Amino acid sequence: MTALVAGLTLPLLAAFAAIALPMRARVPAALLGAGLTLAASLWLAVVVWQTGPVTLSLGGWQPPIGIALRADGLGAALGVMTALVMTAVALAARHEMAASVAGPRAGFGFWPLMLLLWATMNAAFVSRDLFNLYVVLELITLSAVALVAISGKAEAIAAALRYLLFALAGSLLYLAGVVLTYAAHGTLDISLLAARMAAPSDALALGLMTAGLLVKTALFPFHVWLPHAHSAAPAPASALLSALVPKASLLILLRLWFEAMPDLAAPAALLTLASLGAMAVIWGGLLALAQARLKLIVAYSTVAQLGYIFLVFPLAGGDGGAQVWAAGAWTGAIFQTLSHGLAKAAMFLVAGIYLVAMGSDRLSDLRGMARALPMTGFAFALASITLMGLPPSGGFTAKYLLMTAAFASGQWAWALVLAAGGLLAAAYLYRPLAAIFARESAVAPRAIPRSWQAIPLGLAVLSVALGLLSSVPFEFLQIGRPDPAAEGL
Amino acid sequence: MSVALDITLCALVLGVGWATVAGHGVFRAVIFFITYGLLLAIVWARLGAYDVALAEAAISAGLTGVLLLAAHGRLRRLNASQEVPLHLNLPAAVVAVGIAAGLGWAWFALPAPTAPDLSQALPQSGVGNPVTAVLLNFRAWDTLLESVILLAALLGLWMLARDHAWDKPLGLPYHARPGGVLASFGRVLPPIGLIFGVYLVWAGADTTGGAFQGGTVLAAVCLVTIMAGVLHAPRVEQAAWRAALVLGPGVFVLSGIAGAVFAQGFLALPPALAKPAIVTIEAALTVSIAVTLVLLVIGPPDEGEQDA
């Protein structure tokens, strides 16, 4: 319980300190908060691993009066991934978002916004209350929108406004569904809802909540706000926005469809969700292929990579939940969530280093960068291996598990999507890789300290290691799973 | 009689709502929107939800109205177009009508909602107003995060400042004619508003009121004094103002941690200490809510050159 509370309160207190303290104390306070929160997240994972899910009724009030928190394997694993990405971003931001580099305004705002985002991501991973999750989503959205606008450029502010309008529409839809659920059942606790008497309005409520969450997760066709918002932000902020922010609304979707209302998972609805995911994989990949700037390629790749995760709905949802392949499909989708987070953050941090070194992220300006900055080039290559789904990376494990489940369940069309998506990822990542590893010397890039170059490399190595050492995370993710189907294939 | 009043209210809400979205000019829409907020406040009062009515009137009609009027004033100074294009966005209209129809259907399909029974829990909460009990005790985690939302919104607003204006005072400078209506209001209203705001916070424990409503009234008082030129707008680098922003959420988090250390758990309030703890948290929250709302309304640091 202590670890759970620490993971929620430490980043909040650090954010308050970063706002109130004078300039010279701001970054040390934020880094101290980041270190302590990382420790709390790891500690929570150890507790969950040793003793099972950690539950907490806030204020001592049981649902339906109070709010319950529960850290299961899924929530704790996402918490650790978030902590690793946040820590890496904080270390990189020491170079990129210092007040002397980014200006006093961005140098002030980045730290509290990052820490507030961290606290609310942790809150989203453990909350069991649908209204509390609404409040959490609003806080995530506001922090994320501010991080998009933080560069102060006109196009960044336009992208932030567009993102805000989309996200607020999503919030309203989600809130309407929450209100309907409360009106019908008098509770918003996920565990109590799982044991509810079905009401005629449940399908409408789930539909509204799902639509709102899809807008916030940027699933095709609601992805139009994402690429420009994610690429307009400074690189450390982009890393947070792309690697972490969509995962919160995605997790709530999983909780709704697998834990709160699994009885409503009709085959047609599951098929629709996965079809949108499949279109995201293809369309996001094609658009990534057409971009000339590294950050836009990486941002469009987020649209595609998020699409894979939606294949989990027909493979493990509804009646499929009791089948032998369900555990594999479910774990594959979570592996995809985790490995994409690590690899995507690594890529954006690499893009940030190139922007500082060359002043540009156009592919034509990045030719031969691997010669000048070999560690950074290696980090990008490793992260690409994960996104393409090549062995032995975490992305490979994810796609292998999903593909096995697709064949075992006879839904081979999803296997085709996985294969086509992998080929597209290889194609759109080949272009930046070919430029970075071109046999020519880049024109006098600015020197980048080794300690900074090591940050994205660390994340990229972790995203590959997730595949090499997949048995521990595999078992960890099953802790507290709602539907303990027979262990995978 | 009351049926006639309700029907008139509904017609007014729908009519004013339509006039807000269907009108031509920005100014007209803003004025109708403020009226709309006031009408909704009356609707909430008719439904017996006095706390919501107060919040609706203070925040939605009052502060949002000031914000929209300020935005309109700035658009006018920039000579931006004030015309709202009058074409129908067909997909948006279809989606909106579909959602409205679905919600309307659910209203008829669902039985009257049953709220959880609070009769056992309320005496343990330390306060008599069930709304305050829910906000500060049963669901304190929501309220804590909501107070942080205000903070995040202000940070987001400040990120829209221009870099070279960062050390300038917040917002545009206000000028009031000495001896004019605004200047005298700026000196007469604050004492009354101050007492009313503090009363709302104090009364919130047992009757209608609370930190959000009281904080909004105090924010309005502060805004009037700034607009009348009695107080000067602060700068971002003034540490006392930044400390006031985080005072409420900070006290809230620390008292939650104290509950974890000394009582049954995070955010737990022992019944004997619940009332003083809630009043302390509300007082700190009121300060932060008032300051945050004032700074949200006056806007990011600005050198104010557009005035010329």
CSV table of N, CA, C and O in Angstrom, one decimal, chain A residues 1 5 8-9 12-13 16 19-22 56 58-61 64-67 69 104-106 108-109 112-113 116 123 129 131-132 135-136 138-139 142-143 146 149-150 157 173 176 180 182-184 186 199-201 204 208, chain B residues 99 102-103 105-106 109-111 113-118 121 124-125 137-139 141-142 144-146 148-149 151-153 155-156 158-163 166 239 242-243 245-246 249-250 253-254 257 260 265-269:
chain,number,residue,atom,x,y,z
A,1,MET,N,0.8,-1.2,0.0
A,1,MET,CA,0.0,0.0,0.0
A,1,MET,C,0.9,1.3,0.0
A,1,MET,O,0.6,2.2,-0.7
A,5,VAL,N,0.7,4.4,-2.7
A,5,VAL,CA,0.4,5.8,-2.3
A,5,VAL,C,1.6,6.7,-2.7
A,5,VAL,O,1.5,7.8,-3.2
A,8,LEU,N,1.7,7.7,-6.3
A,8,LEU,CA,0.7,8.8,-6.6
A,8,LEU,C,1.1,10.1,-6.1
A,8,LEU,O,0.8,11.2,-6.7
A,9,THR,N,1.6,10.2,-4.8
A,9,THR,CA,1.8,11.5,-4.2
A,9,THR,C,3.1,12.1,-4.5
A,9,THR,O,3.2,13.3,-4.5
A,12,LEU,N,3.2,14.3,-7.5
A,12,LEU,CA,2.3,15.5,-7.3
A,12,LEU,C,3.1,16.5,-6.4
A,12,LEU,O,3.2,17.7,-6.8
A,13,LEU,N,3.7,16.0,-5.3
A,13,LEU,CA,4.5,16.9,-4.4
A,13,LEU,C,5.7,17.5,-5.2
A,13,LEU,O,6.0,18.7,-5.0
A,16,PHE,N,4.4,20.3,-7.3
A,16,PHE,CA,4.1,21.5,-6.6
A,16,PHE,C,5.4,22.2,-6.2
A,16,PHE,O,5.5,23.5,-6.3
A,19,ILE,N,6.8,24.1,-9.1
A,19,ILE,CA,6.1,25.4,-9.4
A,19,ILE,C,6.5,26.5,-8.4
A,19,ILE,O,6.8,27.6,-8.8
A,20,ALA,N,6.6,26.1,-7.1
A,20,ALA,CA,6.7,27.1,-6.1
A,20,ALA,C,8.2,27.5,-5.9
A,20,ALA,O,8.5,28.7,-5.5
A,21,LEU,N,9.2,26.6,-6.1
A,21,LEU,CA,10.6,26.9,-5.8
A,21,LEU,C,11.1,27.8,-6.8
A,21,LEU,O,10.7,27.9,-8.0
A,22,PRO,N,12.2,28.6,-6.4
A,22,PRO,CA,12.8,29.5,-7.4
A,22,PRO,C,13.6,28.7,-8.5
A,22,PRO,O,13.8,27.5,-8.3
A,56,LEU,N,-6.7,-0.8,-2.3
A,56,LEU,CA,-6.7,0.2,-1.4
A,56,LEU,C,-8.1,1.0,-1.5
A,56,LEU,O,-8.4,1.4,-2.6
A,58,LEU,N,-9.8,4.3,-0.8
A,58,LEU,CA,-9.3,5.6,-0.4
A,58,LEU,C,-10.1,6.2,0.8
A,58,LEU,O,-11.3,6.1,0.7
A,59,GLY,N,-9.4,6.7,1.8
A,59,GLY,CA,-10.1,7.3,2.9
A,59,GLY,C,-10.8,6.2,3.8
A,59,GLY,O,-11.6,6.6,4.7
A,60,GLY,N,-10.6,4.9,3.5
A,60,GLY,CA,-11.2,3.9,4.3
A,60,GLY,C,-12.7,3.7,3.8
A,60,GLY,O,-13.4,2.9,4.5
A,61,TRP,N,-13.1,4.3,2.8
A,61,TRP,CA,-14.5,4.1,2.3
A,61,TRP,C,-14.6,3.1,1.2
A,61,TRP,O,-13.9,3.3,0.2
A,64,PRO,N,-19.7,1.3,-3.0
A,64,PRO,CA,-19.9,2.4,-3.9
A,64,PRO,C,-19.7,3.8,-3.3
A,64,PRO,O,-19.8,4.8,-4.1
A,65,ILE,N,-19.5,4.0,-2.0
A,65,ILE,CA,-19.4,5.3,-1.5
A,65,ILE,C,-18.0,5.9,-1.8
A,65,ILE,O,-18.0,7.1,-2.2
A,66,GLY,N,-17.0,5.1,-1.6
A,66,GLY,CA,-15.7,5.6,-1.9
A,66,GLY,C,-15.1,5.1,-3.2
A,66,GLY,O,-15.8,4.5,-4.0
A,67,ILE,N,-13.8,5.4,-3.4
A,67,ILE,CA,-13.1,5.0,-4.6
A,67,ILE,C,-12.1,4.0,-4.2
A,67,ILE,O,-11.3,4.1,-3.2
A,69,LEU,N,-8.7,1.7,-5.3
A,69,LEU,CA,-7.6,1.6,-6.2
A,69,LEU,C,-7.1,0.1,-6.2
A,69,LEU,O,-7.2,-0.6,-5.1
A,104,PRO,N,13.1,30.8,-20.5
A,104,PRO,CA,12.6,30.7,-19.1
A,104,PRO,C,11.1,30.2,-19.0
A,104,PRO,O,10.7,29.5,-18.1
A,105,ARG,N,10.3,30.4,-20.1
A,105,ARG,CA,8.9,30.0,-20.0
A,105,ARG,C,8.8,28.4,-20.1
A,105,ARG,O,8.3,27.8,-19.2
A,106,ALA,N,9.4,27.9,-21.2
A,106,ALA,CA,9.4,26.4,-21.4
A,106,ALA,C,10.2,25.7,-20.3
A,106,ALA,O,9.8,24.7,-19.8
A,108,PHE,N,10.4,26.7,-17.3
A,108,PHE,CA,9.6,26.7,-16.1
A,108,PHE,C,8.5,25.6,-16.2
A,108,PHE,O,8.3,24.8,-15.3
A,109,GLY,N,7.8,25.6,-17.3
A,109,GLY,CA,6.5,24.8,-17.5
A,109,GLY,C,6.8,23.3,-17.6
A,109,GLY,O,6.0,22.5,-17.2
A,112,PRO,N,6.9,20.9,-14.0
A,112,PRO,CA,5.6,20.5,-13.3
A,112,PRO,C,4.7,19.8,-14.3
A,112,PRO,O,4.0,18.9,-13.8
A,113,LEU,N,4.6,20.1,-15.5
A,113,LEU,CA,3.7,19.4,-16.4
A,113,LEU,C,4.1,18.0,-16.6
A,113,LEU,O,3.2,17.1,-16.6
A,116,LEU,N,3.1,16.2,-13.3
A,116,LEU,CA,1.7,16.1,-13.2
A,116,LEU,C,1.2,15.0,-14.1
A,116,LEU,O,0.3,14.1,-13.7
A,123,ALA,N,-2.1,7.3,-11.6
A,123,ALA,CA,-3.5,7.2,-11.1
A,123,ALA,C,-4.4,6.4,-12.0
A,123,ALA,O,-5.3,5.6,-11.6
A,129,ASP,N,-12.5,3.3,-10.5
A,129,ASP,CA,-13.7,4.1,-10.5
A,129,ASP,C,-13.8,4.9,-11.8
A,129,ASP,O,-12.9,5.6,-12.2
A,131,PHE,N,-15.7,7.4,-12.8
A,131,PHE,CA,-15.7,8.9,-12.7
A,131,PHE,C,-14.3,9.4,-12.3
A,131,PHE,O,-13.8,10.4,-12.9
A,132,ASN,N,-13.6,8.7,-11.4
A,132,ASN,CA,-12.3,9.1,-11.1
A,132,ASN,C,-11.4,9.0,-12.3
A,132,ASN,O,-10.6,9.9,-12.5
A,135,VAL,N,-11.8,12.2,-14.3
A,135,VAL,CA,-11.0,13.3,-13.7
A,135,VAL,C,-9.6,13.1,-14.2
A,135,VAL,O,-8.9,14.0,-14.6
A,136,VAL,N,-9.1,11.8,-14.0
A,136,VAL,CA,-7.7,11.5,-14.4
A,136,VAL,C,-7.5,11.8,-15.9
A,136,VAL,O,-6.4,12.5,-16.2
A,138,GLU,N,-9.0,14.0,-17.8
A,138,GLU,CA,-9.0,15.4,-18.0
A,138,GLU,C,-7.6,16.0,-17.6
A,138,GLU,O,-7.1,16.8,-18.3
A,139,LEU,N,-7.1,15.5,-16.5
A,139,LEU,CA,-5.8,16.0,-16.1
A,139,LEU,C,-4.7,15.6,-17.1
A,139,LEU,O,-3.8,16.4,-17.4
A,142,LEU,N,-5.1,17.9,-20.2
A,142,LEU,CA,-4.7,19.3,-20.0
A,142,LEU,C,-3.1,19.3,-20.0
A,142,LEU,O,-2.5,20.2,-20.6
A,143,SER,N,-2.5,18.4,-19.2
A,143,SER,CA,-1.0,18.4,-19.2
A,143,SER,C,-0.5,18.2,-20.6
A,143,SER,O,0.5,18.8,-21.0
A,146,ALA,N,-0.8,21.2,-22.9
A,146,ALA,CA,0.2,22.2,-22.6
A,146,ALA,C,1.6,21.8,-23.1
A,146,ALA,O,2.3,22.6,-23.5
A,149,ALA,N,1.9,22.6,-26.7
A,149,ALA,CA,2.1,24.0,-27.0
A,149,ALA,C,3.3,24.6,-26.5
A,149,ALA,O,3.6,25.8,-26.8
A,150,ILE,N,4.1,23.9,-25.7
A,150,ILE,CA,5.2,24.5,-24.9
A,150,ILE,C,6.3,25.1,-25.7
A,150,ILE,O,7.0,26.0,-25.3
A,157,ILE,N,1.0,25.8,-31.3
A,157,ILE,CA,-0.2,26.2,-30.6
A,157,ILE,C,-1.5,25.8,-31.4
A,157,ILE,O,-2.5,25.4,-30.8
A,173,LEU,N,-18.0,12.6,-24.5
A,173,LEU,CA,-18.6,11.3,-24.9
A,173,LEU,C,-18.4,10.3,-23.7
A,173,LEU,O,-19.4,9.6,-23.3
A,176,ALA,N,-20.6,11.2,-20.8
A,176,ALA,CA,-22.1,10.9,-21.0
A,176,ALA,C,-22.3,9.4,-20.7
A,176,ALA,O,-23.3,9.0,-20.0
A,180,LEU,N,-24.7,7.7,-17.7
A,180,LEU,CA,-25.7,6.7,-18.0
A,180,LEU,C,-25.4,5.5,-17.1
A,180,LEU,O,-26.4,4.9,-16.6
A,182,TYR,N,-23.9,5.3,-14.2
A,182,TYR,CA,-24.3,5.6,-12.8
A,182,TYR,C,-25.8,5.6,-12.6
A,182,TYR,O,-26.3,5.1,-11.6
A,183,ALA,N,-26.5,6.2,-13.6
A,183,ALA,CA,-28.0,6.3,-13.5
A,183,ALA,C,-28.6,4.9,-13.4
A,183,ALA,O,-29.5,4.6,-12.7
A,184,ALA,N,-28.0,4.0,-14.2
A,184,ALA,CA,-28.5,2.6,-14.3
A,184,ALA,C,-28.2,1.8,-13.1
A,184,ALA,O,-28.9,0.9,-12.7
A,186,GLY,N,-26.0,2.9,-10.1
A,186,GLY,CA,-25.7,3.6,-8.8
A,186,GLY,C,-24.3,3.3,-8.3
A,186,GLY,O,-24.0,3.6,-7.2
A,199,ALA,N,-28.6,-3.7,-17.6
A,199,ALA,CA,-29.6,-2.7,-17.8
A,199,ALA,C,-29.7,-2.4,-19.3
A,199,ALA,O,-28.8,-2.6,-20.1
A,200,PRO,N,-30.9,-1.9,-19.8
A,200,PRO,CA,-31.1,-1.7,-21.3
A,200,PRO,C,-30.1,-0.6,-21.8
A,200,PRO,O,-29.8,-0.7,-23.0
A,201,SER,N,-29.7,0.3,-21.0
A,201,SER,CA,-28.9,1.4,-21.5
A,201,SER,C,-27.4,1.0,-21.5
A,201,SER,O,-26.6,1.9,-21.9
A,204,LEU,N,-25.5,1.4,-24.8
A,204,LEU,CA,-25.3,2.8,-25.2
A,204,LEU,C,-24.2,3.4,-24.4
A,204,LEU,O,-23.3,4.2,-24.9
A,208,LEU,N,-20.8,5.0,-25.8
A,208,LEU,CA,-20.3,6.3,-25.7
A,208,LEU,C,-18.9,6.4,-25.0
A,208,LEU,O,-18.1,7.2,-25.5
B,99,ILE,N,-26.6,11.4,-30.6
B,99,ILE,CA,-26.3,11.3,-29.1
B,99,ILE,C,-27.5,11.8,-28.3
B,99,ILE,O,-27.9,11.1,-27.3
B,102,GLY,N,-30.2,9.2,-28.3
B,102,GLY,CA,-29.8,8.1,-27.5
B,102,GLY,C,-30.0,8.4,-26.0
B,102,GLY,O,-30.6,7.6,-25.2
B,103,LEU,N,-29.5,9.6,-25.6
B,103,LEU,CA,-29.6,10.0,-24.2
B,103,LEU,C,-31.1,10.2,-23.8
B,103,LEU,O,-31.6,9.8,-22.7
B,105,TRP,N,-33.6,8.6,-25.2
B,105,TRP,CA,-34.2,7.3,-25.1
B,105,TRP,C,-33.9,6.7,-23.7
B,105,TRP,O,-34.8,6.1,-23.0
B,106,ALA,N,-32.6,6.8,-23.3
B,106,ALA,CA,-32.2,6.3,-22.0
B,106,ALA,C,-33.0,6.9,-20.8
B,106,ALA,O,-33.3,6.2,-19.9
B,109,ALA,N,-36.0,5.0,-20.7
B,109,ALA,CA,-35.9,3.5,-20.6
B,109,ALA,C,-35.4,3.2,-19.1
B,109,ALA,O,-35.7,2.1,-18.7
B,110,LEU,N,-34.7,4.1,-18.5
B,110,LEU,CA,-34.1,3.8,-17.2
B,110,LEU,C,-35.1,4.1,-16.0
B,110,LEU,O,-35.9,5.1,-16.1
B,111,PRO,N,-35.1,3.3,-15.0
B,111,PRO,CA,-35.8,3.7,-13.8
B,111,PRO,C,-35.1,4.9,-13.1
B,111,PRO,O,-34.0,5.2,-13.4
B,113,PRO,N,-32.8,6.8,-10.8
B,113,PRO,CA,-31.6,6.3,-10.3
B,113,PRO,C,-31.6,6.2,-8.8
B,113,PRO,O,-32.2,6.9,-8.1
B,114,THR,N,-30.9,5.2,-8.3
B,114,THR,CA,-30.8,5.0,-6.9
B,114,THR,C,-29.3,5.3,-6.5
B,114,THR,O,-28.4,4.7,-6.9
B,115,ALA,N,-29.2,6.3,-5.6
B,115,ALA,CA,-27.9,6.7,-5.2
B,115,ALA,C,-27.5,5.8,-4.0
B,115,ALA,O,-28.4,5.3,-3.3
B,116,PRO,N,-26.2,5.7,-3.7
B,116,PRO,CA,-25.8,4.9,-2.6
B,116,PRO,C,-26.4,5.5,-1.3
B,116,PRO,O,-26.5,6.7,-1.2
B,117,ASP,N,-26.7,4.6,-0.3
B,117,ASP,CA,-27.2,5.1,0.9
B,117,ASP,C,-26.1,5.7,1.8
B,117,ASP,O,-25.2,5.0,2.2
B,118,LEU,N,-26.2,7.0,2.1
B,118,LEU,CA,-25.2,7.7,2.9
B,118,LEU,C,-25.5,7.8,4.3
B,118,LEU,O,-24.8,8.4,5.1
B,121,ALA,N,-22.9,6.5,6.6
B,121,ALA,CA,-21.6,7.1,6.4
B,121,ALA,C,-21.5,8.5,6.8
B,121,ALA,O,-20.5,9.0,7.4
B,124,GLN,N,-20.2,9.8,10.1
B,124,GLN,CA,-18.8,9.6,10.3
B,124,GLN,C,-17.9,10.6,9.6
B,124,GLN,O,-16.7,10.6,9.7
B,125,SER,N,-18.6,11.4,8.7
B,125,SER,CA,-17.8,12.2,7.8
B,125,SER,C,-17.3,13.5,8.4
B,125,SER,O,-16.4,14.1,7.9
B,137,ASN,N,-14.5,14.0,1.7
B,137,ASN,CA,-14.2,12.8,2.5
B,137,ASN,C,-14.4,11.6,1.6
B,137,ASN,O,-13.4,10.9,1.3
B,138,PHE,N,-15.6,11.3,1.2
B,138,PHE,CA,-15.8,10.0,0.5
B,138,PHE,C,-15.1,9.9,-0.8
B,138,PHE,O,-14.5,8.9,-1.1
B,139,ARG,N,-15.1,11.0,-1.5
B,139,ARG,CA,-14.4,11.0,-2.8
B,139,ARG,C,-13.4,12.1,-2.9
B,139,ARG,O,-13.2,12.9,-3.8
B,141,TRP,N,-10.3,12.0,-3.3
B,141,TRP,CA,-9.3,11.8,-4.3
B,141,TRP,C,-9.7,12.5,-5.6
B,141,TRP,O,-8.9,13.1,-6.3
B,142,ASP,N,-11.0,12.4,-5.9
B,142,ASP,CA,-11.5,13.2,-7.1
B,142,ASP,C,-11.3,14.7,-6.9
B,142,ASP,O,-10.8,15.4,-7.8
B,144,LEU,N,-9.2,16.3,-4.9
B,144,LEU,CA,-7.8,16.6,-5.0
B,144,LEU,C,-7.3,16.7,-6.4
B,144,LEU,O,-6.6,17.7,-6.8
B,145,LEU,N,-7.7,15.7,-7.3
B,145,LEU,CA,-7.2,15.8,-8.6
B,145,LEU,C,-7.9,17.0,-9.4
B,145,LEU,O,-7.3,17.6,-10.2
B,146,GLU,N,-9.1,17.3,-9.0
B,146,GLU,CA,-9.8,18.4,-9.7
B,146,GLU,C,-9.1,19.7,-9.3
B,146,GLU,O,-8.9,20.6,-10.2
B,148,VAL,N,-6.0,20.0,-8.8
B,148,VAL,CA,-4.8,20.0,-9.6
B,148,VAL,C,-5.1,20.3,-11.1
B,148,VAL,O,-4.2,20.9,-11.8
B,149,ILE,N,-6.3,20.0,-11.5
B,149,ILE,CA,-6.7,20.3,-12.9
B,149,ILE,C,-6.6,21.8,-13.1
B,149,ILE,O,-6.1,22.3,-14.2
B,151,LEU,N,-4.7,23.9,-11.6
B,151,LEU,CA,-3.3,24.2,-11.7
B,151,LEU,C,-2.7,23.9,-13.1
B,151,LEU,O,-2.0,24.7,-13.7
B,152,ALA,N,-3.1,22.7,-13.6
B,152,ALA,CA,-2.6,22.3,-14.9
B,152,ALA,C,-3.1,23.3,-16.0
B,152,ALA,O,-2.4,23.6,-16.9
B,153,ALA,N,-4.4,23.7,-15.8
B,153,ALA,CA,-4.9,24.6,-16.8
B,153,ALA,C,-4.2,25.9,-16.8
B,153,ALA,O,-3.9,26.5,-17.9
B,155,LEU,N,-1.0,26.4,-15.9
B,155,LEU,CA,0.3,26.1,-16.5
B,155,LEU,C,0.2,26.2,-18.0
B,155,LEU,O,1.0,26.7,-18.7
B,156,GLY,N,-0.9,25.5,-18.5
B,156,GLY,CA,-1.1,25.5,-19.9
B,156,GLY,C,-1.3,26.9,-20.5
B,156,GLY,O,-0.7,27.2,-21.6
B,158,TRP,N,-0.2,29.7,-19.2
B,158,TRP,CA,1.1,30.4,-19.2
B,158,TRP,C,2.0,30.0,-20.3
B,158,TRP,O,2.8,30.8,-20.8
B,159,MET,N,1.9,28.7,-20.8
B,159,MET,CA,2.7,28.3,-21.9
B,159,MET,C,2.4,29.0,-23.2
B,159,MET,O,3.1,28.9,-24.2
B,160,LEU,N,1.3,29.7,-23.2
B,160,LEU,CA,0.9,30.4,-24.4
B,160,LEU,C,1.5,31.8,-24.5
B,160,LEU,O,1.3,32.6,-25.4
B,161,ALA,N,2.2,32.2,-23.4
B,161,ALA,CA,2.9,33.5,-23.4
B,161,ALA,C,4.0,33.6,-24.4
B,161,ALA,O,4.5,32.6,-24.8
B,162,ARG,N,4.3,34.8,-24.8
B,162,ARG,CA,5.5,35.0,-25.7
B,162,ARG,C,6.7,35.0,-24.8
B,162,ARG,O,6.7,35.5,-23.7
B,163,ASP,N,7.8,34.4,-25.4
B,163,ASP,CA,9.0,34.3,-24.5
B,163,ASP,C,9.5,35.6,-24.0
B,163,ASP,O,9.9,35.7,-22.8
B,166,TRP,N,7.8,37.0,-20.8
B,166,TRP,CA,7.7,36.1,-19.6
B,166,TRP,C,7.9,36.9,-18.3
B,166,TRP,O,7.2,36.5,-17.3
B,239,ALA,N,7.4,34.7,-6.0
B,239,ALA,CA,7.2,33.4,-5.4
B,239,ALA,C,6.0,33.2,-4.5
B,239,ALA,O,5.4,32.1,-4.5
B,242,ARG,N,3.1,32.1,-6.6
B,242,ARG,CA,3.2,30.7,-7.0
B,242,ARG,C,3.0,29.7,-5.8
B,242,ARG,O,2.4,28.7,-6.0
B,243,ALA,N,3.4,30.1,-4.6
B,243,ALA,CA,3.2,29.3,-3.5
B,243,ALA,C,1.7,29.2,-3.2
B,243,ALA,O,1.2,28.2,-2.8
B,245,LEU,N,-0.6,29.2,-5.3
B,245,LEU,CA,-1.2,28.3,-6.3
B,245,LEU,C,-1.2,26.9,-5.8
B,245,LEU,O,-2.2,26.1,-6.0
B,246,VAL,N,-0.1,26.5,-5.1
B,246,VAL,CA,0.0,25.1,-4.7
B,246,VAL,C,-0.3,24.8,-3.3
B,246,VAL,O,-0.3,23.7,-2.8
B,249,PRO,N,-3.7,22.3,-3.0
B,249,PRO,CA,-3.4,20.9,-3.4
B,249,PRO,C,-2.3,20.3,-2.5
B,249,PRO,O,-2.4,19.1,-2.1
B,250,GLY,N,-1.3,21.1,-2.1
B,250,GLY,CA,-0.3,20.7,-1.2
B,250,GLY,C,-0.7,20.2,0.1
B,250,GLY,O,-0.4,19.1,0.6
B,253,VAL,N,-2.7,16.9,-0.2
B,253,VAL,CA,-1.9,15.7,-0.4
B,253,VAL,C,-1.2,15.4,1.0
B,253,VAL,O,-1.3,14.2,1.4
B,254,LEU,N,-0.7,16.4,1.6
B,254,LEU,CA,0.0,16.1,2.9
B,254,LEU,C,-1.0,15.6,4.0
B,254,LEU,O,-0.6,14.7,4.7
B,257,ILE,N,-1.5,12.0,3.2
B,257,ILE,CA,-0.4,11.2,3.7
B,257,ILE,C,-0.4,11.1,5.2
B,257,ILE,O,-0.2,10.0,5.7
B,260,ALA,N,-2.5,8.3,6.0
B,260,ALA,CA,-1.9,7.0,5.8
B,260,ALA,C,-1.0,6.7,7.0
B,260,ALA,O,-0.8,5.5,7.4
B,265,GLY,N,-5.7,5.0,6.7
B,265,GLY,CA,-5.1,4.9,5.3
B,265,GLY,C,-5.1,6.2,4.6
B,265,GLY,O,-5.5,7.3,5.1
B,266,PHE,N,-4.5,6.2,3.4
B,266,PHE,CA,-4.4,7.4,2.6
B,266,PHE,C,-5.7,8.1,2.4
B,266,PHE,O,-6.7,7.5,2.1
B,267,LEU,N,-5.7,9.4,2.7
B,267,LEU,CA,-6.9,10.3,2.7
B,267,LEU,C,-8.0,10.0,3.7
B,267,LEU,O,-9.1,10.5,3.7
B,268,ALA,N,-7.6,9.1,4.7
B,268,ALA,CA,-8.6,8.8,5.8
B,268,ALA,C,-8.6,9.9,6.8
B,268,ALA,O,-7.6,10.5,7.1
B,269,LEU,N,-9.9,10.2,7.3
B,269,LEU,CA,-10.0,11.3,8.3
B,269,LEU,C,-10.7,10.6,9.5
B,269,LEU,O,-11.9,10.2,9.3
